[in-house]
Amino acid sequence: MLEKSFLNLDDTIASISTAWGEAGIAIVRLSGPQALDIAEKAFRGIKPLKDTPPRYMRNGFLLDERGAPIDEVLGVWFRAPKSYTGEDVVEIHCHGGLLVASKCLELLTAQGARLAEPGEFTQRAFLNGRIDLTQAEAVLGVIRAKSDEALLSAARTLRGELSARVNGIYDSLLNISATLEANLDFPEEDIPYLSQDDLFQSLKAIALNLQDVIYRCKVGKALRDGIKVAIVGRPNVGKSSIFNALLEETRAIVTPIPGTTRDIIEGSIVHRGIPIIFMDTAGLRATDDLVETIGVSMAQKALREADLRLWIIDGSEQLTKEEIDMAMELKNHSHIVAINKADIPQVISLEDVKQMLPESEIMVLSSYDKEAIGELKERIVKKLFKDSAINEGFNATARQIETLKSVLSCVENSISSLASGEPQDLVASNLLEARYYIDRLLGRNFDEDLIHLIFSQFCVGK
């Protein structure tokens, strides 16, 4: 459970909001009902901050406990509700030394401010109605973005585009629910009747809308968190060489000795805005070597859990029984097949593999061919994302995606109930549950454990 202070909006909180270390400027931020009064005790300018218009910088000095100046600073304040938190906010911009920022924070807490918890400034913005919960979580997406595309995805959610789509779905569900409930409770009244066909078509449209939102959220999550690609295959087919080529650096040891790779080695790149985490795994084979057996077990786990499997085949050798078995297993997983060692005579053709895996994407390459490796990166991205999807993603967390899936499940249950001729009150019950999940997604219905889980991931000062 949260400590009481984490949800206490009567406190005035303070924190260093810039990164720790030496820099040109450090910003110490105050938020709460006593922000101005506390700041005035540590700041001295030509005029007091309270006599300075909001959003105007005032030059002055930071005063120690004895009233002696210890730094020349800038002070600025923001009047509630037009501030980041929706409360009165004061910022003191001091020089970015390790000591002076800490001393400024110490002086403010000595005057009655409380040290902020991680994410408490953004949490107050949410509790004060400045932003909803999806926008609050998007702040963390902006901070952690690793590419321009991830940053734009987070900005879309922060601007409220995801909220607008979800609120539109909520309103549609509410309108349907209101008509259903009225028809059920007041059948004798002259209320517009919603036919089974109209209801079915409306719910189908909502389901399609939800599927699109969920897909765009998955794209946004991938832009932020990355996708995992397991490089699998039997020993000595060139997995580590492909791994090194994809990373454009030597990370894995490459030798002609089968079983060289025994542990999972990870390396990441950003391609077309998407972080891709490649996992070089141990060769899949039966072995009596204890250490290699552990490595093979880890490789099988990576194969099951990865977002995509890159199956490497040695094109210069015939397929083994184990590889044929592997082909059958891969049918149930998203994958790409790479026939490696195209720089030497081949005994396996693309058509040979196509006979085993007619629906699979297959390419022939060599780890030495930079153009082919570039094409492989493109195919990995296109395998998981539509061409336009990268520019349309919503920054989303696993929690948000699972909640949206719950909404979709409720709508699909309503459609199934209609199709099987079940009473409309069951449909109404499913739609009520769907609206509950949307309220939870947007933060209109929450508990302290949920708030703690979300905002504890933030840094102190944000």
Tab-separated table of C-alpha atoms in Angstrom:
chain	number	residue	atom	x	y	z
A	1	MET	CA	0.000	0.000	0.000
A	2	LEU	CA	1.022	3.616	-0.468
A	3	GLU	CA	2.222	5.708	2.405
A	4	LYS	CA	-0.397	8.286	3.338
A	5	SER	CA	1.928	11.145	2.364
A	6	PHE	CA	2.041	9.971	-1.239
A	7	LEU	CA	-1.599	10.938	-1.726
A	8	ASN	CA	-1.609	13.957	0.616
A	9	LEU	CA	-2.151	17.040	-1.523
A	10	ASP	CA	-1.971	19.362	1.497
A	11	ASP	CA	1.807	18.944	1.652
A	12	THR	CA	4.153	21.161	-0.310
A	13	ILE	CA	6.710	18.931	-2.005
A	14	ALA	CA	10.204	19.710	-3.290
A	15	SER	CA	12.800	17.960	-5.398
A	16	ILE	CA	15.719	18.494	-7.734
A	17	SER	CA	14.136	18.089	-11.178
A	18	THR	CA	17.285	17.992	-13.287
A	19	ALA	CA	19.742	15.128	-13.616
A	20	TRP	CA	22.264	14.601	-10.848
A	21	GLY	CA	25.782	15.852	-11.561
A	22	GLU	CA	27.646	18.931	-12.714
A	23	ALA	CA	25.889	21.020	-15.367
A	24	GLY	CA	25.194	24.585	-16.387
A	25	ILE	CA	21.901	24.778	-14.487
A	26	ALA	CA	20.054	22.749	-11.863
A	27	ILE	CA	16.329	23.239	-11.250
A	28	VAL	CA	14.775	22.731	-7.832
A	29	ARG	CA	10.990	22.551	-7.958
A	30	LEU	CA	8.313	23.169	-5.311
A	31	SER	CA	4.615	22.321	-5.648
A	32	GLY	CA	1.778	22.793	-3.195
A	33	PRO	CA	-0.187	25.371	-1.219
A	34	GLN	CA	2.875	26.770	0.590
A	35	ALA	CA	5.225	26.789	-2.410
A	36	LEU	CA	5.522	30.596	-2.653
A	37	ASP	CA	5.842	31.181	1.092
A	38	ILE	CA	8.573	28.552	1.447
A	39	ALA	CA	10.489	29.782	-1.609
A	40	GLU	CA	10.445	33.394	-0.345
A	41	LYS	CA	12.382	32.324	2.777
A	42	ALA	CA	15.294	31.047	0.673
A	43	PHE	CA	15.164	33.488	-2.272
A	44	ARG	CA	15.913	37.208	-2.287
A	45	GLY	CA	15.435	39.380	-5.344
A	46	ILE	CA	14.817	43.056	-6.015
A	47	LYS	CA	11.152	42.203	-5.490
A	48	PRO	CA	9.619	39.173	-3.756
A	49	LEU	CA	8.493	36.346	-6.039
A	50	LYS	CA	4.864	36.887	-4.964
A	51	ASP	CA	5.070	40.436	-6.369
A	52	THR	CA	6.438	39.090	-9.659
A	53	PRO	CA	3.861	38.095	-12.300
A	54	PRO	CA	3.529	34.315	-12.815
A	55	ARG	CA	5.836	32.841	-15.500
A	56	TYR	CA	8.283	35.764	-15.294
A	57	MET	CA	11.876	35.015	-14.286
A	58	ARG	CA	13.214	37.000	-11.343
A	59	ASN	CA	16.969	37.310	-10.753
A	60	GLY	CA	18.049	36.979	-7.134
A	61	PHE	CA	20.147	35.122	-4.605
A	62	LEU	CA	19.810	31.848	-2.759
A	63	LEU	CA	20.174	32.474	0.977
A	64	ASP	CA	21.575	30.053	3.538
A	65	GLU	CA	20.260	29.573	7.082
A	66	ARG	CA	21.925	32.817	8.241
A	67	GLY	CA	20.584	34.829	5.320
A	68	ALA	CA	23.904	34.946	3.508
A	69	PRO	CA	23.877	34.630	-0.325
A	70	ILE	CA	25.397	31.337	-1.527
A	71	ASP	CA	24.434	31.443	-5.233
A	72	GLU	CA	23.000	33.801	-7.814
A	73	VAL	CA	19.822	32.191	-9.113
A	74	LEU	CA	16.630	32.720	-11.104
A	75	GLY	CA	13.203	32.229	-9.580
A	76	VAL	CA	9.883	31.728	-11.365
A	77	TRP	CA	6.432	30.693	-10.186
A	78	PHE	CA	3.293	29.331	-11.800
A	79	ARG	CA	-0.163	30.035	-10.370
A	80	ALA	CA	-2.634	27.186	-9.927
A	81	PRO	CA	-4.259	25.709	-11.919
A	82	LYS	CA	-2.058	26.761	-14.851
A	83	SER	CA	1.014	24.782	-13.843
A	84	TYR	CA	2.393	21.301	-14.451
A	85	THR	CA	0.801	19.902	-11.287
A	86	GLY	CA	-2.298	22.115	-11.241
A	87	GLU	CA	-1.010	23.631	-7.973
A	88	ASP	CA	1.137	26.661	-7.189
A	89	VAL	CA	4.624	25.738	-8.443
A	90	VAL	CA	7.958	27.499	-7.866
A	91	GLU	CA	11.212	26.748	-9.662
A	92	ILE	CA	14.624	27.952	-8.494
A	93	HIS	CA	17.261	27.757	-11.238
A	94	CYS	CA	20.668	27.608	-9.592
A	95	HIS	CA	24.112	26.722	-10.926
A	96	GLY	CA	24.444	23.035	-11.633
A	97	GLY	CA	27.033	22.030	-9.072
A	98	LEU	CA	26.550	18.937	-6.959
A	99	LEU	CA	26.558	20.913	-3.702
A	100	VAL	CA	24.492	23.985	-4.558
A	101	ALA	CA	21.409	22.104	-5.810
A	102	SER	CA	21.458	19.826	-2.773
A	103	LYS	CA	21.888	22.846	-0.501
A	104	CYS	CA	18.919	24.594	-2.155
A	105	LEU	CA	16.732	21.529	-1.604
A	106	GLU	CA	17.926	21.262	1.991
A	107	LEU	CA	16.995	24.898	2.655
A	108	LEU	CA	13.501	24.420	1.224
A	109	THR	CA	12.813	21.290	3.269
A	110	ALA	CA	14.053	23.095	6.387
A	111	GLN	CA	11.328	25.691	5.759
A	112	GLY	CA	8.555	23.086	5.650
A	113	ALA	CA	8.621	21.375	2.259
A	114	ARG	CA	8.560	17.585	2.068
A	115	LEU	CA	10.856	15.611	-0.222
A	116	ALA	CA	8.813	14.438	-3.211
A	117	GLU	CA	8.268	10.742	-3.873
A	118	PRO	CA	9.169	9.300	-7.299
A	119	GLY	CA	6.729	10.630	-9.884
A	120	GLU	CA	4.797	12.692	-7.350
A	121	PHE	CA	4.716	15.868	-9.452
A	122	THR	CA	3.108	13.973	-12.344
A	123	GLN	CA	0.903	12.075	-9.916
A	124	ARG	CA	-0.426	15.400	-8.605
A	125	ALA	CA	-1.066	16.559	-12.170
A	126	PHE	CA	-3.219	13.445	-12.584
A	127	LEU	CA	-5.036	13.777	-9.255
A	128	ASN	CA	-5.714	17.465	-9.913
A	129	GLY	CA	-7.290	16.665	-13.286
A	130	ARG	CA	-4.584	18.239	-15.458
A	131	ILE	CA	-4.013	14.966	-17.308
A	132	ASP	CA	-5.573	11.512	-17.336
A	133	LEU	CA	-3.745	8.307	-16.479
A	134	THR	CA	-2.756	7.454	-20.075
A	135	GLN	CA	-1.195	10.909	-20.450
A	136	ALA	CA	0.595	10.561	-17.107
A	137	GLU	CA	2.136	7.264	-18.213
A	138	ALA	CA	3.118	8.862	-21.535
A	139	VAL	CA	5.361	11.288	-19.625
A	140	LEU	CA	7.560	8.304	-18.782
A	141	GLY	CA	7.466	7.319	-22.453
A	142	VAL	CA	8.846	10.734	-23.426
A	143	ILE	CA	11.632	10.403	-20.854
A	144	ARG	CA	12.619	6.891	-21.948
A	145	ALA	CA	12.251	7.305	-25.721
A	146	LYS	CA	15.203	5.839	-27.642
A	147	SER	CA	14.256	7.072	-31.110
A	148	ASP	CA	12.439	9.894	-32.873
A	149	GLU	CA	9.539	7.547	-33.639
A	150	ALA	CA	9.230	6.508	-29.974
A	151	LEU	CA	9.280	10.163	-28.930
A	152	LEU	CA	6.528	11.054	-31.417
A	153	SER	CA	4.476	8.080	-30.225
A	154	ALA	CA	4.761	9.254	-26.612
A	155	ALA	CA	3.923	12.822	-27.653
A	156	ARG	CA	0.743	11.631	-29.384
A	157	THR	CA	-0.427	9.959	-26.187
A	158	LEU	CA	0.664	12.909	-24.043
A	159	ARG	CA	-1.380	15.267	-26.263
A	160	GLY	CA	-4.431	13.122	-25.561
A	161	GLU	CA	-4.887	11.282	-28.881
A	162	LEU	CA	-5.197	7.880	-27.197
A	163	SER	CA	-7.567	9.308	-24.589
A	164	ALA	CA	-9.720	10.846	-27.329
A	165	ARG	CA	-10.012	7.512	-29.176
A	166	VAL	CA	-10.863	5.637	-25.984
A	167	ASN	CA	-13.330	8.286	-24.816
A	168	GLY	CA	-15.063	8.030	-28.193
A	169	ILE	CA	-15.441	4.270	-27.673
A	170	TYR	CA	-16.724	4.888	-24.145
A	171	ASP	CA	-19.374	7.314	-25.416
A	172	SER	CA	-20.513	4.797	-28.052
A	173	LEU	CA	-20.812	2.084	-25.404
A	174	LEU	CA	-22.671	4.469	-23.091
A	175	ASN	CA	-25.182	5.421	-25.788
A	176	ILE	CA	-25.889	1.776	-26.575
A	177	SER	CA	-26.146	0.912	-22.875
A	178	ALA	CA	-28.529	3.799	-22.198
A	179	THR	CA	-30.886	2.700	-24.999
A	180	LEU	CA	-30.714	-0.961	-23.924
A	181	GLU	CA	-31.389	-0.151	-20.283
A	182	ALA	CA	-34.285	2.139	-21.202
A	183	ASN	CA	-35.851	-0.523	-23.420
A	184	LEU	CA	-35.468	-3.124	-20.655
A	185	ASP	CA	-36.753	-0.945	-17.800
A	186	PHE	CA	-39.481	0.991	-19.608
A	187	PRO	CA	-40.760	-1.194	-22.466
A	188	GLU	CA	-44.108	0.603	-22.507
A	189	GLU	CA	-42.557	4.053	-22.999
A	190	ASP	CA	-42.090	5.683	-26.407
A	191	ILE	CA	-38.312	5.192	-26.484
A	192	PRO	CA	-36.436	4.662	-29.791
A	193	TYR	CA	-36.023	0.907	-30.201
A	194	LEU	CA	-32.599	-0.531	-30.990
A	195	SER	CA	-33.045	-3.519	-33.288
A	196	GLN	CA	-30.900	-6.622	-32.967
A	197	ASP	CA	-29.285	-5.911	-36.323
A	198	ASP	CA	-28.503	-2.281	-35.467
A	199	LEU	CA	-27.088	-3.346	-32.116
A	200	PHE	CA	-24.973	-6.053	-33.744
A	201	GLN	CA	-23.562	-3.669	-36.354
A	202	SER	CA	-22.798	-0.995	-33.728
A	203	LEU	CA	-20.938	-3.458	-31.527
A	204	LYS	CA	-18.988	-4.827	-34.498
A	205	ALA	CA	-17.873	-1.283	-35.375
A	206	ILE	CA	-16.760	-0.705	-31.772
A	207	ALA	CA	-14.838	-4.002	-31.788
A	208	LEU	CA	-13.016	-3.033	-34.995
A	209	ASN	CA	-12.198	0.372	-33.504
A	210	LEU	CA	-10.803	-1.304	-30.384
A	211	GLN	CA	-8.703	-3.717	-32.443
A	212	ASP	CA	-7.136	-0.767	-34.272
A	213	VAL	CA	-6.412	1.066	-31.004
A	214	ILE	CA	-4.862	-2.068	-29.465
A	215	TYR	CA	-2.662	-2.606	-32.518
A	216	ARG	CA	-1.451	0.999	-32.435
A	217	CYS	CA	-0.747	0.637	-28.711
A	218	LYS	CA	1.299	-2.508	-29.378
A	219	VAL	CA	3.306	-0.580	-31.962
A	220	GLY	CA	3.903	2.210	-29.456
A	221	LYS	CA	4.986	-0.271	-26.785
A	222	ALA	CA	7.442	-1.833	-29.230
A	223	LEU	CA	8.821	1.608	-30.105
A	224	ARG	CA	9.465	2.232	-26.425
A	225	ASP	CA	10.458	-1.203	-25.098
A	226	GLY	CA	11.784	-2.837	-28.264
A	227	ILE	CA	11.163	-6.252	-29.830
A	228	LYS	CA	13.052	-9.439	-29.022
A	229	VAL	CA	14.421	-11.548	-31.855
A	230	ALA	CA	15.805	-14.989	-30.983
A	231	ILE	CA	18.465	-16.231	-33.410
A	232	VAL	CA	18.069	-20.019	-33.386
A	233	GLY	CA	19.360	-23.031	-35.259
A	234	ARG	CA	21.612	-26.037	-34.858
A	235	PRO	CA	25.292	-25.577	-33.932
A	236	ASN	CA	27.769	-24.094	-36.417
A	237	VAL	CA	25.267	-22.730	-38.940
A	238	GLY	CA	26.556	-19.163	-38.482
A	239	LYS	CA	24.180	-17.788	-35.860
A	240	SER	CA	26.894	-15.805	-34.085
A	241	SER	CA	28.231	-14.455	-37.385
A	242	ILE	CA	24.740	-13.225	-38.310
A	243	PHE	CA	24.357	-11.796	-34.794
A	244	ASN	CA	27.611	-9.829	-35.106
A	245	ALA	CA	26.683	-8.645	-38.598
A	246	LEU	CA	23.293	-7.370	-37.429
A	247	LEU	CA	24.923	-5.438	-34.591
A	248	GLU	CA	27.793	-4.286	-36.839
A	249	GLU	CA	30.231	-5.209	-34.093
A	250	THR	CA	31.857	-8.343	-32.705
A	251	ARG	CA	29.911	-9.382	-29.624
A	252	ALA	CA	29.829	-13.154	-29.960
A	253	ILE	CA	32.802	-15.486	-30.331
A	254	VAL	CA	32.867	-17.183	-33.725
A	255	THR	CA	34.781	-20.456	-34.230
A	256	PRO	CA	34.345	-23.536	-36.446
A	257	ILE	CA	33.846	-25.614	-33.291
A	258	PRO	CA	30.184	-26.612	-32.791
A	259	GLY	CA	28.740	-25.538	-29.426
A	260	THR	CA	30.937	-22.445	-28.999
A	261	THR	CA	27.940	-20.342	-27.877
A	262	ARG	CA	26.564	-21.755	-24.640
A	263	ASP	CA	24.861	-18.792	-23.023
A	264	ILE	CA	22.394	-16.260	-24.460
A	265	ILE	CA	24.187	-13.147	-25.658
A	266	GLU	CA	22.067	-10.044	-26.200
A	267	GLY	CA	22.748	-6.995	-28.325
A	268	SER	CA	20.478	-4.214	-29.511
A	269	ILE	CA	20.136	-1.803	-32.404
A	270	VAL	CA	17.538	0.794	-33.405
A	271	HIS	CA	16.187	0.280	-36.909
A	272	ARG	CA	13.475	2.506	-38.393
A	273	GLY	CA	12.856	3.822	-34.899
A	274	ILE	CA	12.287	0.411	-33.320
A	275	PRO	CA	14.731	-0.943	-30.724
A	276	ILE	CA	15.509	-4.543	-31.702
A	277	ILE	CA	17.078	-6.831	-29.106
A	278	PHE	CA	18.831	-9.751	-30.792
A	279	MET	CA	19.501	-12.901	-28.763
A	280	ASP	CA	22.279	-15.185	-29.961
A	281	THR	CA	21.439	-18.616	-28.569
A	282	ALA	CA	23.179	-21.941	-28.138
A	283	GLY	CA	22.912	-24.398	-31.013
A	284	LEU	CA	19.865	-26.624	-30.667
A	285	ARG	CA	20.973	-30.237	-30.454
A	286	ALA	CA	21.044	-33.217	-28.092
A	287	THR	CA	24.239	-33.193	-26.031
A	288	ASP	CA	25.788	-34.896	-23.006
A	289	ASP	CA	27.697	-31.758	-22.032
A	290	LEU	CA	26.054	-30.382	-18.874
A	291	VAL	CA	26.883	-26.734	-19.564
A	292	GLU	CA	25.780	-26.938	-23.191
A	293	THR	CA	22.551	-28.673	-22.124
A	294	ILE	CA	21.724	-25.684	-19.939
A	295	GLY	CA	22.469	-23.394	-22.887
A	296	VAL	CA	20.170	-25.418	-25.173
A	297	SER	CA	17.396	-25.200	-22.577
A	298	MET	CA	17.818	-21.419	-22.430
A	299	ALA	CA	17.720	-21.253	-26.231
A	300	GLN	CA	14.433	-23.175	-26.304
A	301	LYS	CA	12.976	-20.772	-23.735
A	302	ALA	CA	14.094	-17.782	-25.839
A	303	LEU	CA	12.506	-19.374	-28.906
A	304	ARG	CA	9.156	-19.643	-27.101
A	305	GLU	CA	9.171	-16.142	-25.587
A	306	ALA	CA	10.663	-14.006	-28.378
A	307	ASP	CA	8.542	-11.687	-30.495
A	308	LEU	CA	10.208	-13.140	-33.621
A	309	ARG	CA	12.430	-16.153	-34.334
A	310	LEU	CA	15.236	-15.890	-36.873
A	311	TRP	CA	15.992	-19.475	-37.912
A	312	ILE	CA	19.439	-19.849	-39.422
A	313	ILE	CA	20.132	-22.750	-41.803
A	314	ASP	CA	23.535	-23.670	-43.238
A	315	GLY	CA	22.863	-23.653	-46.975
A	316	SER	CA	26.039	-25.633	-47.683
A	317	GLU	CA	24.826	-28.740	-45.791
A	318	GLN	CA	21.794	-30.982	-45.974
A	319	LEU	CA	19.021	-30.459	-43.434
A	320	THR	CA	19.141	-32.736	-40.400
A	321	LYS	CA	16.193	-34.513	-38.797
A	322	GLU	CA	16.391	-32.014	-35.913
A	323	GLU	CA	16.066	-29.149	-38.381
A	324	ILE	CA	13.035	-30.713	-40.040
A	325	ASP	CA	11.468	-31.038	-36.577
A	326	MET	CA	12.377	-27.392	-35.944
A	327	ALA	CA	10.548	-26.374	-39.126
A	328	MET	CA	7.383	-28.013	-37.834
A	329	GLU	CA	7.683	-26.196	-34.501
A	330	LEU	CA	8.246	-22.824	-36.147
A	331	LYS	CA	4.920	-23.057	-37.980
A	332	ASN	CA	3.236	-22.042	-34.726
A	333	HIS	CA	5.445	-18.980	-34.145
A	334	SER	CA	6.232	-15.743	-35.957
A	335	HIS	CA	9.536	-16.339	-37.750
A	336	ILE	CA	11.871	-15.647	-40.659
A	337	VAL	CA	14.126	-18.277	-42.231
A	338	ALA	CA	17.639	-17.278	-43.306
A	339	ILE	CA	19.608	-19.697	-45.491
A	340	ASN	CA	23.167	-18.717	-44.536
A	341	LYS	CA	26.597	-19.077	-46.169
A	342	ALA	CA	25.488	-17.961	-49.632
A	343	ASP	CA	29.139	-17.077	-50.308
A	344	ILE	CA	30.021	-20.773	-50.693
A	345	PRO	CA	28.433	-23.540	-52.832
A	346	GLN	CA	24.875	-24.355	-51.723
A	347	VAL	CA	23.127	-27.691	-51.432
A	348	ILE	CA	19.861	-26.249	-50.057
A	349	SER	CA	17.725	-23.956	-52.163
A	350	LEU	CA	14.989	-21.529	-51.200
A	351	GLU	CA	12.504	-23.864	-52.902
A	352	ASP	CA	13.608	-26.779	-50.679
A	353	VAL	CA	12.741	-24.830	-47.551
A	354	LYS	CA	9.553	-23.496	-49.141
A	355	GLN	CA	8.274	-27.049	-49.485
A	356	MET	CA	8.511	-27.481	-45.700
A	357	LEU	CA	7.294	-23.982	-44.816
A	358	PRO	CA	5.148	-22.714	-47.709
A	359	GLU	CA	3.820	-19.738	-45.700
A	360	SER	CA	7.188	-18.649	-44.318
A	361	GLU	CA	9.318	-15.687	-45.263
A	362	ILE	CA	12.690	-17.017	-46.473
A	363	MET	CA	15.825	-15.300	-47.678
A	364	VAL	CA	19.275	-16.435	-48.792
A	365	LEU	CA	22.226	-14.479	-47.429
A	366	SER	CA	25.764	-14.393	-46.172
A	367	SER	CA	26.886	-12.756	-42.952
A	368	TYR	CA	29.542	-10.968	-45.048
A	369	ASP	CA	26.949	-9.353	-47.344
A	370	LYS	CA	26.070	-5.960	-45.792
A	371	GLU	CA	23.281	-5.340	-48.275
A	372	ALA	CA	21.625	-8.661	-47.417
A	373	ILE	CA	21.977	-7.963	-43.696
A	374	GLY	CA	20.309	-4.579	-44.250
A	375	GLU	CA	17.462	-6.279	-46.081
A	376	LEU	CA	17.120	-8.746	-43.191
A	377	LYS	CA	16.649	-5.856	-40.749
A	378	GLU	CA	13.938	-4.444	-42.999
A	379	ARG	CA	12.161	-7.790	-43.174
A	380	ILE	CA	12.251	-8.144	-39.389
A	381	VAL	CA	10.480	-4.796	-38.952
A	382	LYS	CA	7.974	-5.426	-41.754
A	383	LYS	CA	7.203	-8.886	-40.389
A	384	LEU	CA	5.867	-7.348	-37.172
A	385	PHE	CA	4.556	-3.968	-38.317
A	386	LYS	CA	2.563	-2.540	-41.200
A	387	ASP	CA	4.356	0.079	-43.266
A	388	SER	CA	2.404	3.023	-41.833
A	389	ALA	CA	2.030	1.672	-38.295
A	390	ILE	CA	5.356	3.001	-37.009
A	391	ASN	CA	4.168	6.563	-37.585
A	392	GLU	CA	0.781	5.950	-35.939
A	393	GLY	CA	1.675	4.188	-32.689
A	394	PHE	CA	0.349	5.220	-29.279
A	395	ASN	CA	2.820	5.044	-26.409
A	396	ALA	CA	1.271	2.378	-24.179
A	397	THR	CA	2.225	0.106	-21.320
A	398	ALA	CA	1.494	-3.588	-20.905
A	399	ARG	CA	-1.149	-2.599	-18.310
A	400	GLN	CA	-2.941	-0.358	-20.779
A	401	ILE	CA	-2.887	-2.968	-23.553
A	402	GLU	CA	-4.246	-5.680	-21.241
A	403	THR	CA	-6.998	-3.332	-20.057
A	404	LEU	CA	-7.973	-2.552	-23.654
A	405	LYS	CA	-8.037	-6.291	-24.390
A	406	SER	CA	-10.454	-6.695	-21.478
A	407	VAL	CA	-12.693	-4.020	-23.011
A	408	LEU	CA	-12.574	-5.826	-26.356
A	409	SER	CA	-13.369	-9.152	-24.663
A	410	CYS	CA	-16.478	-7.627	-23.077
A	411	VAL	CA	-17.641	-6.240	-26.434
A	412	GLU	CA	-16.988	-9.577	-28.169
A	413	ASN	CA	-18.930	-11.375	-25.416
A	414	SER	CA	-21.829	-9.010	-26.099
A	415	ILE	CA	-21.670	-9.840	-29.810
A	416	SER	CA	-21.633	-13.576	-29.022
A	417	SER	CA	-24.604	-13.169	-26.690
A	418	LEU	CA	-26.563	-11.436	-29.444
A	419	ALA	CA	-25.623	-14.061	-32.016
A	420	SER	CA	-26.783	-16.890	-29.737
A	421	GLY	CA	-30.074	-15.169	-28.903
A	422	GLU	CA	-29.328	-14.537	-25.239
A	423	PRO	CA	-31.286	-11.815	-23.374
A	424	GLN	CA	-30.300	-8.200	-23.920
A	425	ASP	CA	-29.745	-7.688	-20.186
A	426	LEU	CA	-26.679	-9.940	-20.537
A	427	VAL	CA	-25.442	-7.683	-23.339
A	428	ALA	CA	-26.015	-4.645	-21.111
A	429	SER	CA	-24.036	-6.303	-18.299
A	430	ASN	CA	-21.051	-6.906	-20.599
A	431	LEU	CA	-21.136	-3.307	-21.813
A	432	LEU	CA	-21.204	-2.045	-18.219
A	433	GLU	CA	-18.073	-4.093	-17.511
A	434	ALA	CA	-16.408	-2.706	-20.648
A	435	ARG	CA	-17.020	0.855	-19.437
A	436	TYR	CA	-15.561	-0.076	-16.043
A	437	TYR	CA	-12.299	-1.125	-17.722
A	438	ILE	CA	-12.145	2.121	-19.714
A	439	ASP	CA	-12.646	4.119	-16.522
A	440	ARG	CA	-9.758	2.203	-14.996
A	441	LEU	CA	-7.597	2.768	-18.091
A	442	LEU	CA	-8.106	6.539	-17.992
A	443	GLY	CA	-7.824	6.770	-14.211
A	444	ARG	CA	-11.444	7.687	-13.517
A	445	ASN	CA	-11.610	4.578	-11.346
A	446	PHE	CA	-8.414	3.620	-9.522
A	447	ASP	CA	-6.967	2.382	-6.244
A	448	GLU	CA	-3.829	3.384	-4.377
A	449	ASP	CA	-1.958	0.201	-5.357
A	450	LEU	CA	-2.446	1.008	-9.052
A	451	ILE	CA	-1.274	4.589	-8.598
A	452	HIS	CA	1.779	3.414	-6.670
A	453	LEU	CA	2.629	0.832	-9.324
A	454	ILE	CA	2.527	3.438	-12.089
A	455	PHE	CA	4.235	6.422	-10.490
A	456	SER	CA	6.909	4.481	-8.589
A	457	GLN	CA	8.542	3.863	-11.993
A	458	PHE	CA	9.213	7.599	-12.419
A	459	CYS	CA	12.334	9.387	-11.272
A	460	VAL	CA	12.238	11.679	-8.258
A	461	GLY	CA	11.510	15.219	-9.428
A	462	LYS	CA	9.126	14.330	-12.267
